[in-house]
């Protein structure tokens, strides 16, 4: 049998429609043709005649500007058409892209891809665990498979799975079907960390589901709670190998959806979560070092601006010492620190420029300790050390701290703009807490706060419940 010819394409974005920011063309990293490069998770060129077309990705942010999306889509489809005839297309998607004036981006893109490659080519897509999959998108693609871990440590594995299913379907002349069941349930990602119940056992079940005869794959996507779309929310789907297996796949997906529904009351944060004052009080009283606090309302990993100063202000007001705030995005402030120079002092109007709804720039006198021009500045304000970054960043990996020349484990308190924590942050934390702070990724709609104690529990019925 000749090698199948498969194009690689995709536009990936997690759109937070509660953000006042917009995602424009300049926010996308665009790879064309050979720039897409070899991926070790994919079968080698000896097996497949790969036709890399266009892959674009932007960090989570506000809704995607229509002109930016349409230009990317037009070029992607043009490159696919130029690569025809194709046996298949492997799509790298996120699944929570929302486009100005269009709505669900993946549905629109998948329909465009189908038109460009014709009805016979097979389309297989890799999605994020936070995808808001629509029924039309599920019906337009032949195979869709989503990550099974949050934090996502299996992104490459998921892409490899999407490719393997596609190659097998082509070799065996299968016409797979995605059998989707959506649940009337909207959960923030913080309530479905996959080493924590109930997500842990629900995700483990996927491996059993895909072992049924005639089933190619099984997925559970939590969805992106901050995308205000008709399809936002939890969905589960099984991929039937072909039409005769569709009824069984749908019945299994329905049964699994009922299991998820029965367990909906168990979804919740994997760490104590509460109002900022009680979180700080507990952190200061803790014997553990460091206490890592998630500034959850301003999480750039889910579209937060990453520049609110609420927690910094609270630490300064309380006269806390031994704290590290990592970090605040402010290119102007990094520039001001560079001009002042290391070892000098500077007066900053810090943060509050990207998210203007959750605070204002904070007037602050700082000692500049380290600058990496165009990247970051490390400064000290009273007892608090602070990393200021030039771009919106989630400082969740060791490399970020090495670049800043800091060891976060040496601090009493480390504040990070994140929701659920990365493996690195979990590894260094003596204790982990999550603060209900303001911002585009606020967790308040998903929580009930006890007024007497300030601690939060999951809202019954999920988001807004
Ligand atoms: Zn995700």
XYZ file of C-alpha atoms and ligand atoms in Angstrom:
466
model
C 0.000 0.000 0.000
C 1.420 3.463 -0.851
C 2.217 5.864 1.987
C -0.803 8.011 2.965
C -0.460 11.719 2.242
C -1.470 13.699 5.342
C -1.443 17.465 5.861
C -0.656 19.046 9.239
C -2.590 22.220 10.068
C -4.387 24.059 12.838
C -5.254 27.241 14.666
C -5.147 26.949 18.438
C -6.542 29.373 20.972
C -8.287 29.351 24.339
C -10.538 32.417 24.224
C -11.618 34.047 27.469
C -14.654 36.121 26.534
C -14.692 37.771 29.992
C -11.396 39.460 29.121
C -11.571 43.037 27.845
C -8.509 42.256 25.676
C -8.674 41.036 22.114
C -6.410 38.476 20.440
C -4.990 39.930 17.227
C -2.865 38.617 14.405
C 0.374 39.726 16.095
C -0.445 37.505 19.094
C -0.245 34.346 16.972
C 2.939 32.387 16.410
C 2.579 31.120 12.865
C 4.533 28.209 11.407
C 4.344 27.521 7.694
C 5.406 24.441 5.706
C 8.800 23.113 6.817
C 8.833 25.518 9.826
C 6.346 23.127 11.447
C 9.233 20.660 11.657
C 9.383 17.008 12.678
C 7.527 15.968 15.753
C 8.847 12.934 17.610
C 5.277 12.023 18.618
C 4.345 11.492 14.948
C 5.140 8.504 12.724
C 8.237 9.060 10.599
C 8.313 10.149 6.963
C 9.031 6.534 6.011
C 5.438 5.711 6.967
C 3.602 8.903 5.990
C 3.983 11.483 3.242
C 3.580 14.499 5.544
C 2.419 17.783 4.023
C 2.925 20.464 6.696
C 0.630 23.408 5.826
C 0.125 26.021 8.559
C -0.064 25.865 12.353
C -0.876 28.985 14.399
C -1.100 29.304 18.169
C -1.694 32.205 20.540
C -1.586 32.203 24.343
C -4.961 32.278 26.138
C -6.454 35.769 25.906
C -9.656 37.578 24.913
C -11.841 36.780 21.903
C -10.018 36.436 18.542
C -10.370 39.428 16.209
C -12.343 38.442 13.125
C -9.808 39.829 10.639
C -6.964 37.943 12.361
C -8.872 34.643 12.287
C -10.087 35.054 8.715
C -6.604 35.831 7.419
C -5.155 32.762 9.185
C -7.998 30.540 8.030
C -7.716 31.744 4.407
C -3.995 31.007 4.312
C -4.438 27.634 6.033
C -7.133 26.561 3.542
C -5.112 27.828 0.594
C -2.147 25.745 1.722
C -4.381 22.688 2.208
C -5.869 23.107 -1.262
C -2.382 23.420 -2.729
C -1.415 20.151 -0.999
C -4.336 18.146 -2.443
C -4.958 15.370 -3.217
C -4.728 14.425 0.449
C -5.700 11.186 2.167
C -6.030 12.938 5.511
C -5.517 16.045 7.610
C -4.061 16.094 11.120
C -5.313 19.166 12.973
C -3.657 20.743 16.002
C -6.523 22.539 17.758
C -7.385 23.752 21.247
C -11.170 23.660 21.106
C -12.148 26.820 23.009
C -11.521 29.415 20.306
C -14.202 32.086 20.037
C -14.075 34.478 17.097
C -15.589 37.955 16.939
C -18.764 37.850 14.817
C -18.376 34.123 14.040
C -18.660 32.290 17.352
C -17.109 28.862 17.767
C -13.821 28.965 15.857
C -13.209 25.222 15.624
C -16.634 24.563 14.091
C -16.012 27.218 11.431
C -12.474 26.006 10.758
C -13.448 22.330 10.527
C -16.185 23.159 8.002
C -13.661 25.133 5.948
C -11.169 22.254 6.081
C -13.833 19.767 4.998
C -14.692 21.972 1.992
C -11.030 22.368 1.059
C -10.046 18.684 1.180
C -13.292 17.138 -0.045
C -15.609 14.528 1.491
C -13.276 11.529 1.142
C -10.212 12.743 3.030
C -10.189 11.861 6.745
C -9.844 14.688 9.267
C -8.354 13.884 12.685
C -7.909 16.526 15.359
C -6.076 16.895 18.650
C -7.937 18.968 21.272
C -7.122 20.401 24.681
C -8.820 18.990 27.785
C -10.471 22.441 28.102
C -12.166 22.240 24.688
C -15.808 23.348 24.334
C -16.671 20.887 21.596
C -19.817 21.663 19.547
C -21.998 18.900 18.047
C -21.387 20.306 14.550
C -17.593 20.268 15.020
C -17.816 16.671 16.284
C -19.880 15.692 13.216
C -17.564 17.485 10.748
C -14.322 15.839 11.902
C -13.800 12.090 11.581
C -11.657 11.645 14.700
C -11.180 13.989 17.654
C -9.146 13.169 20.742
C -8.378 15.354 23.762
C -5.630 15.519 26.386
C -6.216 13.342 29.435
C -4.178 15.254 31.984
C -4.453 18.664 33.700
C -1.810 20.080 33.990
C -1.354 18.886 30.385
C 1.679 16.628 30.456
C 0.331 14.456 27.609
C 0.041 17.033 24.793
C 2.478 15.201 22.505
C 0.931 11.843 23.308
C -2.498 13.205 22.308
C -1.199 14.409 18.956
C 0.447 11.036 18.387
C -2.867 9.294 19.167
C -4.766 11.540 16.707
C -2.171 10.629 14.047
C -2.202 6.879 14.774
C -6.005 6.686 14.597
C -5.930 8.565 11.288
C -3.299 6.265 9.783
C -5.111 3.156 10.970
C -8.458 4.416 9.648
C -6.854 5.050 6.241
C -5.124 1.649 6.169
C -8.268 -0.256 7.216
C -10.605 1.941 5.147
C -12.599 2.958 8.222
C -14.908 5.973 8.356
C -14.854 6.871 12.077
C -17.569 8.887 13.842
C -17.348 11.059 16.959
C -20.283 10.189 19.220
C -20.636 13.195 21.531
C -22.728 13.715 24.650
C -22.692 17.216 26.152
C -23.550 17.718 29.817
C -25.372 20.785 31.202
C -22.341 21.366 33.433
C -19.730 24.091 33.355
C -16.600 23.707 35.479
C -13.438 25.764 35.799
C -10.282 23.758 35.134
C -9.354 24.207 38.800
C -12.185 21.821 39.688
C -10.914 19.022 37.455
C -7.228 18.427 38.139
C -6.580 14.904 36.951
C -4.578 13.608 39.929
C -7.500 14.602 42.155
C -10.962 13.002 42.467
C -13.347 12.740 40.753
C -11.318 13.628 37.628
C -8.654 11.011 38.423
C -10.982 8.016 38.248
C -13.123 9.477 35.436
C -10.062 9.953 33.224
C -8.815 6.460 34.118
C -12.130 5.122 32.784
C -11.365 6.435 29.256
C -8.743 3.736 28.761
C -11.342 1.057 29.575
C -13.952 2.632 27.286
C -11.698 2.616 24.247
C -11.045 -1.116 24.718
C -14.632 -1.958 23.699
C -14.866 -3.598 20.267
C -15.426 -1.075 17.481
C -14.266 1.878 19.624
C -11.179 3.767 18.492
C -10.852 6.391 21.216
C -12.562 8.034 24.194
C -12.349 11.624 25.450
C -13.641 13.764 28.262
C -13.279 17.534 27.794
C -14.020 19.697 30.806
C -14.440 22.787 28.603
C -13.351 26.353 29.212
C -15.663 27.997 31.740
C -14.558 31.519 30.748
C -15.718 31.147 27.152
C -19.264 32.505 27.031
C -20.487 30.236 24.257
C -23.474 27.957 23.764
C -21.100 24.979 23.728
C -19.072 25.883 26.832
C -19.060 22.990 29.248
C -18.300 19.362 29.819
C -18.538 16.927 26.917
C -17.586 13.312 26.450
C -17.323 11.410 23.191
C -16.327 8.039 21.895
C -14.962 7.544 18.411
C -16.693 4.663 16.658
C -14.522 2.894 14.072
C -17.332 3.144 11.531
C -21.062 3.615 11.203
C -22.138 0.107 12.389
C -20.436 0.788 15.766
C -22.043 4.183 16.215
C -25.005 3.056 18.348
C -22.742 1.233 20.786
C -20.359 4.219 20.995
C -23.208 6.588 21.711
C -24.691 4.280 24.367
C -21.298 4.022 26.110
C -20.812 7.805 25.928
C -24.311 8.327 27.361
C -23.643 5.892 30.198
C -20.305 7.588 30.971
C -21.993 11.029 30.876
C -24.477 9.765 33.468
C -21.580 8.644 35.697
C -20.001 12.122 35.389
C -23.357 13.725 36.155
C -23.834 11.601 39.284
C -20.404 12.701 40.517
C -20.800 16.415 39.627
C -20.975 17.432 43.300
C -17.460 16.064 43.883
C -15.707 18.454 41.451
C -13.796 21.130 43.331
C -10.396 22.699 43.884
C -7.506 20.441 44.919
C -6.272 22.993 47.486
C -7.934 25.122 50.210
C -9.544 28.085 48.453
C -10.822 31.299 49.975
C -10.888 35.071 50.177
C -7.443 36.707 50.025
C -7.356 37.842 53.698
C -7.984 34.324 55.083
C -5.560 32.789 52.612
C -2.833 35.241 53.669
C -3.607 34.685 57.337
C -3.260 30.914 56.915
C -0.061 31.333 54.880
C 1.502 33.533 57.556
C 0.560 31.065 60.292
C 1.842 28.048 58.346
C 4.925 26.159 59.501
C 5.493 24.965 55.915
C 7.888 26.725 53.523
C 7.130 28.014 51.024
C 3.393 28.470 50.991
C 2.526 28.824 47.300
C -0.580 30.952 46.725
C -2.444 30.921 43.407
C -3.650 34.406 42.429
C -6.482 32.627 40.641
C -8.521 35.556 39.312
C -5.661 36.807 37.144
C -4.363 33.573 35.629
C -2.690 34.199 32.242
C -2.921 30.446 31.573
C -6.677 30.867 31.123
C -6.753 34.361 29.613
C -6.110 36.548 32.665
C -4.178 39.754 31.985
C -1.437 38.859 34.446
C -0.970 42.435 35.635
C -3.226 42.971 38.654
C -1.531 44.137 41.862
C -4.189 43.050 44.384
C -2.078 40.435 46.196
C 1.059 42.603 46.137
C -0.879 45.468 47.725
C -2.237 43.151 50.435
C 1.277 41.833 51.244
C 2.678 45.375 51.476
C -0.261 46.569 53.602
C 0.307 43.671 56.022
C 4.063 44.390 56.205
C 4.864 40.813 55.153
C 8.525 39.885 54.764
C 10.048 36.948 52.908
C 7.451 36.978 50.120
C 7.996 36.564 46.382
C 5.387 37.823 43.919
C 5.855 35.981 40.604
C 5.026 38.010 38.690
C 3.319 41.043 37.239
C 3.308 41.786 33.497
C 4.315 45.354 32.706
C 6.654 46.127 29.799
C 6.824 49.835 30.717
C 7.906 49.022 34.270
C 10.609 46.623 33.003
C 11.825 49.462 30.751
C 11.884 51.885 33.698
C 13.917 49.387 35.762
C 16.381 48.925 32.878
C 16.840 52.690 32.601
C 17.379 52.999 36.367
C 19.888 50.122 36.374
C 20.707 47.323 38.816
C 21.389 48.528 42.350
C 19.426 51.754 41.825
C 15.944 52.718 42.952
C 13.018 53.531 40.696
C 9.451 54.748 41.066
C 6.980 52.666 39.113
C 3.319 52.909 38.221
C 3.049 49.137 38.284
C 0.477 46.905 36.596
C -3.228 47.641 36.145
C -2.692 48.551 32.483
C -3.897 45.376 30.734
C -6.759 44.576 33.111
C -8.258 47.956 33.904
C -11.336 46.469 35.529
C -9.623 44.921 38.563
C -7.476 47.766 39.813
C -5.240 50.641 38.803
C -1.474 50.984 38.396
C 0.188 50.868 41.813
C 2.617 53.688 42.660
C 5.634 51.936 44.091
C 9.200 52.816 45.061
C 11.454 49.817 44.393
C 15.100 48.761 44.513
C 16.126 47.295 41.168
C 18.079 44.076 41.763
C 18.313 42.469 38.339
C 17.270 43.323 34.808
C 17.070 41.212 31.658
C 16.207 43.896 29.070
C 12.976 43.183 27.211
C 12.293 40.141 29.394
C 12.086 40.859 33.121
C 13.154 42.851 36.149
C 13.566 41.644 39.721
C 12.849 44.366 42.260
C 12.381 44.723 45.998
C 9.613 46.730 47.629
C 9.883 46.639 51.428
C 9.773 42.946 52.459
C 8.506 41.737 49.108
C 10.570 40.631 46.126
C 8.832 40.909 42.800
C 9.396 39.619 39.268
C 8.080 42.022 36.627
C 7.829 40.545 33.127
C 7.685 42.310 29.760
C 4.970 39.995 28.453
C 2.007 38.221 30.020
C 3.554 35.172 31.655
C 2.703 32.362 34.004
C 5.847 31.726 36.030
C 5.152 28.068 36.646
C 8.367 26.328 35.555
C 11.871 26.146 37.057
C 13.345 27.810 33.952
C 11.398 31.009 34.710
C 13.026 31.301 38.142
C 16.486 30.416 36.866
C 16.155 33.257 34.353
C 15.222 35.603 37.208
C 18.133 34.279 39.288
C 15.824 33.334 42.157
C 15.097 30.191 44.154
C 11.392 30.253 45.037
C 11.808 27.494 47.619
C 13.812 29.926 49.780
C 10.757 32.131 50.443
C 8.099 32.071 53.102
C 5.319 32.884 50.623
C 5.337 32.637 46.819
C 2.432 34.182 44.900
C 1.938 32.921 41.349
C -0.596 34.050 38.770
C -2.164 30.663 38.105
C -5.141 28.480 38.836
C -4.268 24.820 39.366
C -0.530 24.449 39.804
C 2.136 22.991 37.545
C 4.086 19.903 38.617
C 7.070 22.166 39.357
C 5.096 24.428 41.708
C 3.538 21.396 43.407
C 7.008 19.972 43.879
C 8.468 23.027 45.627
C 5.398 23.939 47.701
C 5.370 23.184 51.423
C 1.691 24.100 51.364
C -0.625 25.192 48.518
C -3.510 27.654 48.745
C -5.759 29.372 46.220
C -6.972 32.953 46.637
C -10.264 34.150 45.147
C -8.860 37.296 43.586
C -10.471 39.567 40.971
C -9.661 39.391 37.260
C -10.736 37.854 33.958
C -10.360 34.324 35.375
C -12.330 34.856 38.553
C -13.453 31.617 40.200
C -16.311 33.281 42.075
C -19.133 32.018 39.812
C -18.056 28.481 40.682
C -17.780 28.988 44.437
C -19.875 29.580 47.521
C -17.953 31.556 50.122
C -18.766 31.092 53.802
C -19.170 34.670 55.020
C -18.113 33.810 58.542
C -14.847 32.045 57.648
C -13.955 33.390 54.172
C -13.299 29.862 52.842
C -14.958 28.631 49.662
C -16.691 25.419 48.631
C -17.807 24.453 45.109
C -21.183 25.867 44.097
C -23.685 23.022 43.805
C -24.469 22.631 40.111
C -21.142 24.030 38.904
C -20.532 27.431 37.343
C -23.168 29.934 38.463
C -24.934 27.127 40.334
Zn -6.092 23.388 28.799
